[in-house]
Structure formats: structure tokens, C-alpha cells
Short mmCIF file of C-alpha atoms in Angstrom, two decimals:
data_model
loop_
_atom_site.label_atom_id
_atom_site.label_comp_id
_atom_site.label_asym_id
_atom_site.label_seq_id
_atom_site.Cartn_x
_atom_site.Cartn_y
_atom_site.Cartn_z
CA UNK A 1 93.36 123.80 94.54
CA UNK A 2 96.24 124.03 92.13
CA UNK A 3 93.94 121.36 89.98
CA UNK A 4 93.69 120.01 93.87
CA UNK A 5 97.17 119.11 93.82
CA UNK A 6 99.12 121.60 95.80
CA UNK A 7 99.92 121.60 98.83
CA UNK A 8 98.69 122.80 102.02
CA UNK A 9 98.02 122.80 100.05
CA UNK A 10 100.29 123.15 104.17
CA UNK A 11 107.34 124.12 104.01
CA UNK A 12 111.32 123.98 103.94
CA UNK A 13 113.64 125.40 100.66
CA UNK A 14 113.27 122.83 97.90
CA UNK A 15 116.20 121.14 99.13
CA UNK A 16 118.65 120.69 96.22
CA UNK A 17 118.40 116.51 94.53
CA UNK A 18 120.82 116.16 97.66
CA UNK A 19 124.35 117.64 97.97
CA UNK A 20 125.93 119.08 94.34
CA UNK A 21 129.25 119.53 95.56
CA UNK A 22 130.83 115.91 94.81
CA UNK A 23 132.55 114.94 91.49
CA UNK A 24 131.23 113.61 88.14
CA UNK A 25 129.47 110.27 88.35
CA UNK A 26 131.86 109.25 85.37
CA UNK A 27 135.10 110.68 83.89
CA UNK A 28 136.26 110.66 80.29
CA UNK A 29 139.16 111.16 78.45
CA UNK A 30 140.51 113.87 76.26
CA UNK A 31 138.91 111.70 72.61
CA UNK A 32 136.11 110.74 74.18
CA UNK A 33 132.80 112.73 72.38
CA UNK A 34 130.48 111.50 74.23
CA UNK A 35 129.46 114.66 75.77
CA UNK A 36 129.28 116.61 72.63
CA UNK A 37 127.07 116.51 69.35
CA UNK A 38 128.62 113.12 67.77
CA UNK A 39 126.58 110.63 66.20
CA UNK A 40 126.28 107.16 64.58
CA UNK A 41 128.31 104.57 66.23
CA UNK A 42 129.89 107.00 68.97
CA UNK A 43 126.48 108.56 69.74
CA UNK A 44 126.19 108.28 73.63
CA UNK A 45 123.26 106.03 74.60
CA UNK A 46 121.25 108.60 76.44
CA UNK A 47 121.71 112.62 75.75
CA UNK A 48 120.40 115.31 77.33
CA UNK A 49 118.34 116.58 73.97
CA UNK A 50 117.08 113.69 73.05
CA UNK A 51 116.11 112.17 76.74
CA UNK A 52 116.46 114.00 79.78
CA UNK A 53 115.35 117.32 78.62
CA UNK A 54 112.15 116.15 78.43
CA UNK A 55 111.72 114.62 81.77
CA UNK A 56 113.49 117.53 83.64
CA UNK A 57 111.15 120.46 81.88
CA UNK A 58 107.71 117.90 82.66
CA UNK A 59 109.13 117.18 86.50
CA UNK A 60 112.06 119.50 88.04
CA UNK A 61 111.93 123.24 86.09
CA UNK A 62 109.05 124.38 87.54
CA UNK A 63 110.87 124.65 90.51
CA UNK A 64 114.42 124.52 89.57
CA UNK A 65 114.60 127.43 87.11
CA UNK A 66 116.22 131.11 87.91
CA UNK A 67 114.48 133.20 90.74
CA UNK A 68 112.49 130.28 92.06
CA UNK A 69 112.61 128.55 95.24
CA UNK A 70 114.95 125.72 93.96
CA UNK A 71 118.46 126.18 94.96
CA UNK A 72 119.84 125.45 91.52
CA UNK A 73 118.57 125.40 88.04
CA UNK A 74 118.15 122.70 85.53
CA UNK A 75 116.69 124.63 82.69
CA UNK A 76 119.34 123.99 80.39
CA UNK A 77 122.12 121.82 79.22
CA UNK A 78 124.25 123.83 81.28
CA UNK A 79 123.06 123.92 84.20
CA UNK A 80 121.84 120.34 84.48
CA UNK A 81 125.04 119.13 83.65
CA UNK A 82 126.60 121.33 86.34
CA UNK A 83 124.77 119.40 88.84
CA UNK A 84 124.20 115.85 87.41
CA UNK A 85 126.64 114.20 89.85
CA UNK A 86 123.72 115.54 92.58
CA UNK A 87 120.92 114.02 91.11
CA UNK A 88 120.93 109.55 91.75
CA UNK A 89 120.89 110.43 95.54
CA UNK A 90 117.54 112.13 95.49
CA UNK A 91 116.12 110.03 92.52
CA UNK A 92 116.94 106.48 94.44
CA UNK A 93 115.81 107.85 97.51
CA UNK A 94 112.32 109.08 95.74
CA UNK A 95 112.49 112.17 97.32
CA UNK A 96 112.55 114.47 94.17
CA UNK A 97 110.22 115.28 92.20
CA UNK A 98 108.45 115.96 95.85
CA UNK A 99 105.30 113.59 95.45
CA UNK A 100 104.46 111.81 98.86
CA UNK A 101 101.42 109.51 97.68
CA UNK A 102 101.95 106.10 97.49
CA UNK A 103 100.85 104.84 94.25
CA UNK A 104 99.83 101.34 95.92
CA UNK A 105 96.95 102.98 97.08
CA UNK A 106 95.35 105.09 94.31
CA UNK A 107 96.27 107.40 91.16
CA UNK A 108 96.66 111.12 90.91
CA UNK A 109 95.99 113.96 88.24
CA UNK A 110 99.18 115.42 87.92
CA UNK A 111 101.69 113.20 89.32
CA UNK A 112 104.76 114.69 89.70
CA UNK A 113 106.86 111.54 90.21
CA UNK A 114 109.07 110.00 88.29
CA UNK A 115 108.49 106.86 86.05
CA UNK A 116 110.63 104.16 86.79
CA UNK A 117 111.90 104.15 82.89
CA UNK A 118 112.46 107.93 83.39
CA UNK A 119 114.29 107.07 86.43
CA UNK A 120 116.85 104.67 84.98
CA UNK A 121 117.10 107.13 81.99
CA UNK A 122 118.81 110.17 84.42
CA UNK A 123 120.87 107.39 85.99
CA UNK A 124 122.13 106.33 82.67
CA UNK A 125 122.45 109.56 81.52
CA UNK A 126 124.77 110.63 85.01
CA UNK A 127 126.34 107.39 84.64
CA UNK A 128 127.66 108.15 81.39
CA UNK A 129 129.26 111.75 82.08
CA UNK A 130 125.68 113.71 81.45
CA UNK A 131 126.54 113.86 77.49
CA UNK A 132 124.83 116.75 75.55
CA UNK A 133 124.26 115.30 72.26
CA UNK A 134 122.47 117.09 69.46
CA UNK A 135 119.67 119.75 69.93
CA UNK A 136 118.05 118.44 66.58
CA UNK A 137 117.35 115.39 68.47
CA UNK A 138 115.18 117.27 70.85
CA UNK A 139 111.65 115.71 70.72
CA UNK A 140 108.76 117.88 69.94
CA UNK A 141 107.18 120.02 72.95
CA UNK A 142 104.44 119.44 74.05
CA UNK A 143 101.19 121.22 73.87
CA UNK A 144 100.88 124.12 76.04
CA UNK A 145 98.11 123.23 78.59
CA UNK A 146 94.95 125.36 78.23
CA UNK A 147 95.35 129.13 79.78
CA UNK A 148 92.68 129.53 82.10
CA UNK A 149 90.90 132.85 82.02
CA UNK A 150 90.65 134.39 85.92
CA UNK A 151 87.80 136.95 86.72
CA UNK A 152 89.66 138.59 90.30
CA UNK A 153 92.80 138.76 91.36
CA UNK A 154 93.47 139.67 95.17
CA UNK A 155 97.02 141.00 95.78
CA UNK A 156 98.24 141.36 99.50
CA UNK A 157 97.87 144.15 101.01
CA UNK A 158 101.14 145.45 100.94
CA UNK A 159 104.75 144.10 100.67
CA UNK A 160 106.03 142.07 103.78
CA UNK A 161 109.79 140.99 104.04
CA UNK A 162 109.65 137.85 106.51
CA UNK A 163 111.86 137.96 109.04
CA UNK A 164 111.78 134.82 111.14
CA UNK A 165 113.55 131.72 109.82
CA UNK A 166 114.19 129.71 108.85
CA UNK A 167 110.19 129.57 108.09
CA UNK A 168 107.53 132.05 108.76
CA UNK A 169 103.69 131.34 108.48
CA UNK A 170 101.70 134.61 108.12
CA UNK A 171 98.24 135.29 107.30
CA UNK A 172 96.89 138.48 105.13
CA UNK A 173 93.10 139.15 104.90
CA UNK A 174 91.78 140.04 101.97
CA UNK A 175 88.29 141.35 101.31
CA UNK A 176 85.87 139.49 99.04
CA UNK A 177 84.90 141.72 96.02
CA UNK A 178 81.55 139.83 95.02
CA UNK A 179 78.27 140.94 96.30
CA UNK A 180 76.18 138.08 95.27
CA UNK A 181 76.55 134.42 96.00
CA UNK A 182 79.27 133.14 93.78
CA UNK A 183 81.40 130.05 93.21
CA UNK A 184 85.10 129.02 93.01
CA UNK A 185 85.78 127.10 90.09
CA UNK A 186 89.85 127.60 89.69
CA UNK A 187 92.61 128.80 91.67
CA UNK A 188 95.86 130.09 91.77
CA UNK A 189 98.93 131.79 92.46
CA UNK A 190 101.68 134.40 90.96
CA UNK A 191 104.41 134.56 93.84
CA UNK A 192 106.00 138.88 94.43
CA UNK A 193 109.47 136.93 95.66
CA UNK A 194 109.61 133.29 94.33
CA UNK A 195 112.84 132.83 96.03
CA UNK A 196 110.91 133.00 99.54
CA UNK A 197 107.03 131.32 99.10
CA UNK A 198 107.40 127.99 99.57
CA UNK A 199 103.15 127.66 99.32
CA UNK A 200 100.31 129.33 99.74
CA UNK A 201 96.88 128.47 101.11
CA UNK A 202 93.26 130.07 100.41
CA UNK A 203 90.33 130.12 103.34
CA UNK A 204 87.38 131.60 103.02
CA UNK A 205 86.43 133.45 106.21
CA UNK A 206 82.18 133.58 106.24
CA UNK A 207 80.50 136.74 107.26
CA UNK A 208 79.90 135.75 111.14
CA UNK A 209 83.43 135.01 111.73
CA UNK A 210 84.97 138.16 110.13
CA UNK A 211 85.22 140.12 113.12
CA UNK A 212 87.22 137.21 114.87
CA UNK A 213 89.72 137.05 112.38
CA UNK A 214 90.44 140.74 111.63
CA UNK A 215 90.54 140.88 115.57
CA UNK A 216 94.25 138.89 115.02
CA UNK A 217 94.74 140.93 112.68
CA UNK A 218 94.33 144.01 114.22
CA UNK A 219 96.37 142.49 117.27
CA UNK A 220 99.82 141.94 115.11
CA UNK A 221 101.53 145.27 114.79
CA UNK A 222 103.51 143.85 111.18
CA UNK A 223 101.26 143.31 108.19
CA UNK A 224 98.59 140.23 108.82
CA UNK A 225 99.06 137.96 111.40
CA UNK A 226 101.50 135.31 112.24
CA UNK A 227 99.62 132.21 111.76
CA UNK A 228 100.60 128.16 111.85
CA UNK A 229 98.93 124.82 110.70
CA UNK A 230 95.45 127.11 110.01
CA UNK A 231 94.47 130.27 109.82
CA UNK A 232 93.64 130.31 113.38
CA UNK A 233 90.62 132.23 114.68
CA UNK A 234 89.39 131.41 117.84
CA UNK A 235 85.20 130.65 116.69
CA UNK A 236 86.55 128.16 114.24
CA UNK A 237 89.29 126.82 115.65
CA UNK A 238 91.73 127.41 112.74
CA UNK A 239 88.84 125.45 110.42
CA UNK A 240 87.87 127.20 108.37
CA UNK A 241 86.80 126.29 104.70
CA UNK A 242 89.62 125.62 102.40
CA UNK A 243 88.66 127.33 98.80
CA UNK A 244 92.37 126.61 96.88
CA UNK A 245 96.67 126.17 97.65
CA UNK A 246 99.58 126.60 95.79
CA UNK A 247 102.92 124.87 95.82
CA UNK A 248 105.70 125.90 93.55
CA UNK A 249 106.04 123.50 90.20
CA UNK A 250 102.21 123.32 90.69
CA UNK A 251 99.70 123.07 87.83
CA UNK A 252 97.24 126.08 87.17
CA UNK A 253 94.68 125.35 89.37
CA UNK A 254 91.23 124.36 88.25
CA UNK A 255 88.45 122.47 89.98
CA UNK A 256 86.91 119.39 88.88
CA UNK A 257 84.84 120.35 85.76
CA UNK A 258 81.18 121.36 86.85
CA UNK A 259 82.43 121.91 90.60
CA UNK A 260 83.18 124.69 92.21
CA UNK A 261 83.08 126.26 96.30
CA UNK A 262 80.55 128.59 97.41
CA UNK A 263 81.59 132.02 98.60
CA UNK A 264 79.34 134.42 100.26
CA UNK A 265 79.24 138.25 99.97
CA UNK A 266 81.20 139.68 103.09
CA UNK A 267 83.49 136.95 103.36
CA UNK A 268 86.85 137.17 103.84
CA UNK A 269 89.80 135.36 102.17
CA UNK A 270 92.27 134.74 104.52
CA UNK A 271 95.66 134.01 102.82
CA UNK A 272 98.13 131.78 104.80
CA UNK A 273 101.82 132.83 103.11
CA UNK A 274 104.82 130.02 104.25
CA UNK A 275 107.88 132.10 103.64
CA UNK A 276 111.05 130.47 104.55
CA UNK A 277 113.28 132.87 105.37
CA UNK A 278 117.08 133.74 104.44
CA UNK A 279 119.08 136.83 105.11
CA UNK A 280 118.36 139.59 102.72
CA UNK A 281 115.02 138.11 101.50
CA UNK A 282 113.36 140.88 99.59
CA UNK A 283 109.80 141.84 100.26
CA UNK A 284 107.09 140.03 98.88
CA UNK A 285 103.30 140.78 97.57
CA UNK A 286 101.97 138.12 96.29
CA UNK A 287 98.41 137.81 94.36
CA UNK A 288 96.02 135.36 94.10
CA UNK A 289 94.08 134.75 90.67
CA UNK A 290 90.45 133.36 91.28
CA UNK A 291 88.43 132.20 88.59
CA UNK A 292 84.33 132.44 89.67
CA UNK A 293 80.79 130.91 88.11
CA UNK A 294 77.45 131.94 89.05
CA UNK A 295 75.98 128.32 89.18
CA UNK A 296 78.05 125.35 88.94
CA UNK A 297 76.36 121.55 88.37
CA UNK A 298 77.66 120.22 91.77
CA UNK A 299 78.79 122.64 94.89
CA UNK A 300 81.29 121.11 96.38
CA UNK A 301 82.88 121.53 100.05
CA UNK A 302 86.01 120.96 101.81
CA UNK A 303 85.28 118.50 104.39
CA UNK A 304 87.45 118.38 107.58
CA UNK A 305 87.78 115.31 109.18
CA UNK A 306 89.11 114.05 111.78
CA UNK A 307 88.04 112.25 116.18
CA UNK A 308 86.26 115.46 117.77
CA UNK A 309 87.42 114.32 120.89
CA UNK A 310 90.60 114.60 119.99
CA UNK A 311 90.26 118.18 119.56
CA UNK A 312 87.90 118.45 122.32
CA UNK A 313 90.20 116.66 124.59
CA UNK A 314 87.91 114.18 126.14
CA UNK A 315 90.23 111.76 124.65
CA UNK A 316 92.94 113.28 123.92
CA UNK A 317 96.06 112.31 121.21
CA UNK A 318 98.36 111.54 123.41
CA UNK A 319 102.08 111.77 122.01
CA UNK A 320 103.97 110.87 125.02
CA UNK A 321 107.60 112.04 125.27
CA UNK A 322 110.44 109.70 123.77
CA UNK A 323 107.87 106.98 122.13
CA UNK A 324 109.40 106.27 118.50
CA UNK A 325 106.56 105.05 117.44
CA UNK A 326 103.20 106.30 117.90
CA UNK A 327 100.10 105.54 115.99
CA UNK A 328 95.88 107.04 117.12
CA UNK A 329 93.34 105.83 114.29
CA UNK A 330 89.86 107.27 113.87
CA UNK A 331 86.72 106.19 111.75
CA UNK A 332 82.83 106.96 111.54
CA UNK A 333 79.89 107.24 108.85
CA UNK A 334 80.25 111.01 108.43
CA UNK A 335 76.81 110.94 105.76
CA UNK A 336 75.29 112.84 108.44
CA UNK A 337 77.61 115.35 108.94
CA UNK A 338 76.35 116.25 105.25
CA UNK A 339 74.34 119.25 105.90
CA UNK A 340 76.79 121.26 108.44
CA UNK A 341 79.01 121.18 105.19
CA UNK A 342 76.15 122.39 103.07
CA UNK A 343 74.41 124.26 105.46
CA UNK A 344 71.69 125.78 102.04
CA UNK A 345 69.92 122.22 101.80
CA UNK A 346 72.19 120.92 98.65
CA UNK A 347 72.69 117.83 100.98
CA UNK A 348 70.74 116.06 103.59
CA UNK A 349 71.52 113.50 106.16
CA UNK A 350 72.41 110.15 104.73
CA UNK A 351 72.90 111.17 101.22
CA UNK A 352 75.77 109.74 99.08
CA UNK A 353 78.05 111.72 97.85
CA UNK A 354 81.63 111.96 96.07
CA UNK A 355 85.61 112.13 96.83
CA UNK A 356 86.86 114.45 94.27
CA UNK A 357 90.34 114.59 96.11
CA UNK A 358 92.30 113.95 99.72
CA UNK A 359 94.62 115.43 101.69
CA UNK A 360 96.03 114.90 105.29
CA UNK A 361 97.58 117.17 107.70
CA UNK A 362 100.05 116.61 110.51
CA UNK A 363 102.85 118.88 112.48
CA UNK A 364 106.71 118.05 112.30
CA UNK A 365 107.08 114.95 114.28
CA UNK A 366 104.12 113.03 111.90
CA UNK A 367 106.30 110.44 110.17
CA UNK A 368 103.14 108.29 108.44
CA UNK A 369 99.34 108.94 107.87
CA UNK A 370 96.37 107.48 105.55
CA UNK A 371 92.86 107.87 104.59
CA UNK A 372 90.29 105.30 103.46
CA UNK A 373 86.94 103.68 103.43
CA UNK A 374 86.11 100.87 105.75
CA UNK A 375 82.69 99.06 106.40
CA UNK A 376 80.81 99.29 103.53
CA UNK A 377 83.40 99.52 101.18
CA UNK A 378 87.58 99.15 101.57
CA UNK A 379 88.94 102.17 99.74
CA UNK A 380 92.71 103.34 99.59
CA UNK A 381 91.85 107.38 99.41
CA UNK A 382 94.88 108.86 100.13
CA UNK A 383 98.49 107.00 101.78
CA UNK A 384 101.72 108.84 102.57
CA UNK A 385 103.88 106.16 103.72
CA UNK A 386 107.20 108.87 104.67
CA UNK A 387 105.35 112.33 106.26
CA UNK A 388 107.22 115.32 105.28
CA UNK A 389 105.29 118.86 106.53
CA UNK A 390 106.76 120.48 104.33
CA UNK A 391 105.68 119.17 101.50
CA UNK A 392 101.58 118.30 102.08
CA UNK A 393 99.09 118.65 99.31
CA UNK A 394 95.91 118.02 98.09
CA UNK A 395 95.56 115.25 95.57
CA UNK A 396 92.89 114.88 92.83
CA UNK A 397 91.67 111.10 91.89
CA UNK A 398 91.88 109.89 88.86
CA UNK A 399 88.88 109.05 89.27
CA UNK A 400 85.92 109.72 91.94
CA UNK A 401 84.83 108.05 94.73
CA UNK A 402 81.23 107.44 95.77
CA UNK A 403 80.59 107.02 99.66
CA UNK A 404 77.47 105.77 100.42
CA UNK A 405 75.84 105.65 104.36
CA UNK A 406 77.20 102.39 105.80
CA UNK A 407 80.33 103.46 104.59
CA UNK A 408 82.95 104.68 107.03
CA UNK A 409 85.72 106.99 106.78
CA UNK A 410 88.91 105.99 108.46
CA UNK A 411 91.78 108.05 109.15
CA UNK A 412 95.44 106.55 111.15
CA UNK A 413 98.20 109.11 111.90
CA UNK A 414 102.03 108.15 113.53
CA UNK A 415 104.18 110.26 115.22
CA UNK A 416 108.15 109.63 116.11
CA UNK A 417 108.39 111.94 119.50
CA UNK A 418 112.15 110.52 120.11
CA UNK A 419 115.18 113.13 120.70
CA UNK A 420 116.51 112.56 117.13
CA UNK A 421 112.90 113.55 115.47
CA UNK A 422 112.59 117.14 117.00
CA UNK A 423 111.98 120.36 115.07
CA UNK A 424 113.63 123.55 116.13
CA UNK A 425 111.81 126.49 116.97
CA UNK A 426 112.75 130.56 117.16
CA UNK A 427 116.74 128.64 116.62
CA UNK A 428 116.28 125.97 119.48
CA UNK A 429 115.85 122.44 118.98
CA UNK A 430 113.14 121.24 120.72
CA UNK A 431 113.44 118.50 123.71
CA UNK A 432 110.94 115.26 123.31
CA UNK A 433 107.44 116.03 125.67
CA UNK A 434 104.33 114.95 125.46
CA UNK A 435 102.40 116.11 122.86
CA UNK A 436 98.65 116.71 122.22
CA UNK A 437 96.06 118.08 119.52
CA UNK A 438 96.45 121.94 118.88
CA UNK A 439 96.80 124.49 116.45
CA UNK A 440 100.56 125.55 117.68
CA UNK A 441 103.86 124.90 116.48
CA UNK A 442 104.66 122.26 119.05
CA UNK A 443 101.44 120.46 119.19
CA UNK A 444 100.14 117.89 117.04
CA UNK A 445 97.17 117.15 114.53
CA UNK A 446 95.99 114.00 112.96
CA UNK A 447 93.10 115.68 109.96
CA UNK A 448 91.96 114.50 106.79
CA UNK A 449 90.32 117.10 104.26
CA UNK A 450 88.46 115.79 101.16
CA UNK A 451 86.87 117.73 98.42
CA UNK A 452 83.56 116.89 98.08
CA UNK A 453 80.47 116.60 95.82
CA UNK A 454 77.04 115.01 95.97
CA UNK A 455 76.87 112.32 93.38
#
């Protein structure tokens, strides 16, 4: 899922590194060459060839380039330098490059944060009046990363211009081509309107719950279905298994080698499309690029997890109205949930098996949430100390972890449900009430979803 890195993969515009009006960060005079080509002893400290080009093409141009999501481009001299008097606000306050995970707890593939070197580096370089220096300076690229070679591609089924906003969640359904048993080993994404897809989400809808699902489909007179948090259905419950996301900026998304999810013939992928919405959007058709195996070493699973009685409501998550500070917690040995994951007999009850990667999922008013390993063992999985829904994801370890029975998964959510931590909804700004588990825009989940393996 976007190399397991993307993001509900689960959004807002890619809010500029905070506000670019504002003036330089430093002002020089007429002589002053700093911002040119000089060299030797008048050779600026930090240039944009020789450091910062670097950094913003590995962390920032993936999203802030022309035509995608980013409100401004930093692609080249030019238009970094336009903007450099925006960029210490969002750097100090770590809130671009978007990467929630704290690194206390574990290490990523793919981390999109910045280094604090690389951090002092754009400071230095603002600091100093964002000098250009010379493009000969320009360190060597680096190596393209390996094209990966995709066997389907699924487009929607026709062009859809969103038209609620400032977001819009809506789900296409797209047949499954395959008519034998086949795996997922990589997925991902090419955007129709990059300006408007703030990420995209994969679920594969199994043969006895098709009819459900194209049911909401059929029930939506627009193109697919509107659709929020999951892909709803009402057998499932909106859970579904996962099978890949996309965020903008993302990598190209392949599983972890040998891995890969297990589709059925007759499936259904339901697409979940997060559009956020501004006046004259054009239309967008999107397509999804799907990479398959026959066999893989390891099937692996997307496991959901998270108190059933909080979505059953004999004890429910209670978010009262007004409480700043709200906090429900949840662990249990989940080895013998095992088979319902792998319901062909590549698991059975008790059985160890792996943590490829983690993810969590709350609604707007989360403002913390974590996942780890108690009992047994006292694992950090997955910690994301400042909640943001619009930015969730799906994070790969560096390295796997092995769960083994005894071992118990814990999961702790907290929720702000004061006045001044409200979302607004169809243009009104919601009033604090109390809040329980649910699927809709005003409820409130507490899940962890981990990709998993046997060992």
C-alpha cells in the first residue's frame, strides 16, 4: 500500500509550509552576490544547487510541483525562492514533509521527514536570503528507483467532478478481472485531476458481499456512492479488507517482498476517492495500477483491530460533549482471531505470526492514538503523538515484528470534543455532543490495521 506507506491510506489541500505572503527572511543590498553564482570567499554558505535542491526534490516535489495538490511549487530555483520566507514556520513546527509517526517509537521505510541536519540547512539557507549559487554545484541525482511492471489497471468508471467541499469521500466499484485465485503484490495510483485527490484507498469486496455494496451503489443517483471513514456496506460494517492506498508524494507501491493479498474471482474492488473540492474543479477518472502473482511465499492479510464492544455498543466509546481530553484503551491476544483472517487454513489458532506494517484510524476530533505489544513482549508498533485525519497512512517497519500467543495487542485513542476542536460539516461548524463509535462523519472510531504475515 504505496510500499505500505500511504495513507488511508484515510484529507485537506496540502496546506502550503504555512502562509507565503510575508517578506524575505533576510534582505541584502544592491553588492551583495550572495544570491547569485559567486564563488570563493563570497560564496554563500548554503545554496540552493548545492544543498537544498536535494532535500526539496527527495521530500516536498512530489507534492509541490505544477498540477498537483500542493498549493505552490518548489521544483525549481524559482519557485522555491518565491516562497522561502514560508517555509521555517512549517519546518519548526514539523508539520511538513506530512509524516505523523513518532520516531521514538519505531522506524519507517520511506520516511518522509526531515533530518534534523536537513532541517537547519533550509533555515540557513532562508536565513541567508535563499541564495542560488551555481548549478555546477548540483550534486549527482540519484538513482531512479526500480519501475515496477503492473499486470491490470482499473480506471473509474467514468469521470466525476466532486461537488461538495470542501472534501468529498466517494466510492466507485470496480469489477475484478481475474478468474482464478490471485494475489496482490504492488499497488498504486495515477490521479485524472491531481489538483483534487488528496488519497485514494483500495478494498476488496469478496463475492458474498457484492450484492450489498453495488446495492449503495445502485442507490446514489451520481457516479458511485458517497462514502466516509470505509467503504461502508451494511454486512461488513465498512470492514472490509484493505488490498493498497495512495497519498500524493507517495512511493510506488510494492508489498513486502514474497507477500502479497489474496483476491478471489468475483470480487469487487471498491475504490474510496477523497476529493477536496474547490470551485471549478475539473472532472476526474482516476486508475488504479495493480501488480498480481499466482503464489506468493507468505499471504498476508489486513488485520482490523480494534474493542468489539465498542462497535457493538455493549460498551460503548463514549466521547461526552465538551471533555478536552478523552482517552478509551483496548488490548487482547488476537492469535486466535488468526483463521477468520485466513479463512483457507494458511493460519490456525495460536500461531505466531508477523507485523509487516501499522496504521491507525480515527475521525476529526482524534487528537492522539498508538499501537503496541504488551504482555509478552513491550513493542512500540505504531505512535502518532499530534492526530491529523487528513493525513493517516500506513507505515512499513523497518523491520518485522513477530507476535507470538501470550502476546497482546494494545491499542489507546484520545479525542478533544471541546467547542474549539469541531469540524464543519455541509458549511456548518459543528456544536460539541457526545460522541460514539460509527462509520459517519460525526461519529468516532478508535482502529488499528496491521499488515500481516505468518512467520
Amino acid at each position: 500500500m504505496q510500499r505500505l506507506t500511504a495513507i488511508f491510506p484515510l484529507g485537506l489541500l496540502l496546506v502550503a509550509c504555512v502562509d507565503a505572503s510575508g517578506d524575505s527572511a533576510s534582505t541584502t543590498d544592491a553588492d551583495d552576490t550572495s544570491a547569485g553564482t559567486s564563488t570563493g570567499a563570497d560564496a554563500p554558505e548554503v545554496t540552493y544547487w548545492r544543498d537544498i535542491k536535494t532535500v526539496l526534490d527527495a521530500k516536498c516535489v512530489g507534492c509541490h510541483s505544477p498540477g498537483n495538490l500542493a498549493p505552490f511549487s518548489l521544483e525549481s530555483y524559482a519557485d522555491a525562492s518565491a516562497v522561502a520566507s514560508a517555509l521555517p514556520g512549517s519546518i519548526m513546527a514539523g508539520t511538513m514533509p506530512p509524516w505523523p509517526p513518532d520516531a521514538a517509537c519505531g522506524t519507517y521505510l520511506h520516511d518522509r521527514s526531515l533530518a534534523e541536519a536537513d532541517q537547519e540547512t533550509l533555515l540557513k539557507w532562508v536565513e541567508l536570503g535563499a541564495p542560488e549559487g551555481d548549478p555546477a554545484d548540483a550534486p549527482p541525482a540519484p538513482p531512479a528507483p526500480e519501475e515496477i511492471e503492473f499486470d491490470i489497471e482499473l480506471a473509474l468508471p467514468e469521470p466525476y467532478t466532486p461537488t461538495i467541499a470542501p472534501d468529498e469521500y466517494r466510492c466507485f466499484l470496480l469489477p475484478w478481472p481475474e478468474d482464478q485465485e490471485t494475489f496482490i503484490t504492488a499497488l498504486s495510483v495515477t490521479p485524472g485531476e491531481r489538483q483534487i485527490v488528496h488519497h485514494v484507498i483500495a478494498f476488496a469486496i469478496p463475492p458474498d458481499q457484492v450484492a450489498d455494496y453495488q446495492a449503495l451503489d445502485d442507490a446514489d443517483a451520481d457516479p458511485g456512492y458517497l462514502c466516509y471513514g470505509g467503504p461502508g456496506g451494511q454486512q461488513s460494517g465498512g470492514r472490509v479488507p484493505w488490498i493498497g492506498a495512495w497519498v500524493p508524494g507517495g512511493d510506488p507501491g510494492d508489498m513486502p517482498e514474497g507477500t502479497g493479498i489474496k483476491v478471489q474471482p468475483g470480487s469487487l474492488v471498491a475504490v474510496q476517492m477523497h476529493y477536496h473540492t474547490y470551485p471549478g474543479a475539473r472532472p476526474d477518472q482516476s486508475r488504479i495500477q495493480i501488480r498480481t502473482a499466482a503464489s506468493v511465499d507468505k499471504v498476508a492479510a489486513m488485520m482490523p483491530f480494534t474493542n468489539p464492544a465498542w462497535v457493538q455498543g455493549s460498551e460503548p466509546m463514549l466521547i461526552p460533549a465538551g471533555e478536552p481530553r478523552v482517552v478509551h484503551n483496548f488490548a487482547a491476544d488476537v492469535s486466535n482471531y488468526l483463521p477468520l483472517l485466513f479463512p483457507d487454513g494458511d493460519f490456525q489458532a495460536g500461531d505466531s505470526f508477523m507485523v509487516h506494517a501499522a496504521a491507525l484510524h480515527m475521525h476529526t476530533r482524534g487528537v492522539r492514538g498508538s499501537l503496541g505489544l504488551t504482555g509478552g513482549q513491550s513493542t512500540c508498533l505504531l505512535d502518532i503523538p499530534r492526530w491529523d485525519f487528513n493525513w493517516q497512512g500506513s507505515y512499513q517497519l523497518t523491520q518485522p515484528v513477530t507476535v507470538r500467543p501470550g502476546d497482546e495487542l494494545r491499542i489507546e485513542c484520545e479525542w478533544d470534543n471541546t467547542a474549539a476542536n469541531q469540524p464543519v460539516e455541509n458549511g456548518v461548524l459543528q456544536q460539541p455532543r457526545d460522541i460514539l463509535w460509527g462509520e459517519g462523519t460525526g461519529d468516532e472510531m478508535c482502529l488499528g490495521i496491521l499488515y500481516v504475515t505468518g512467520v
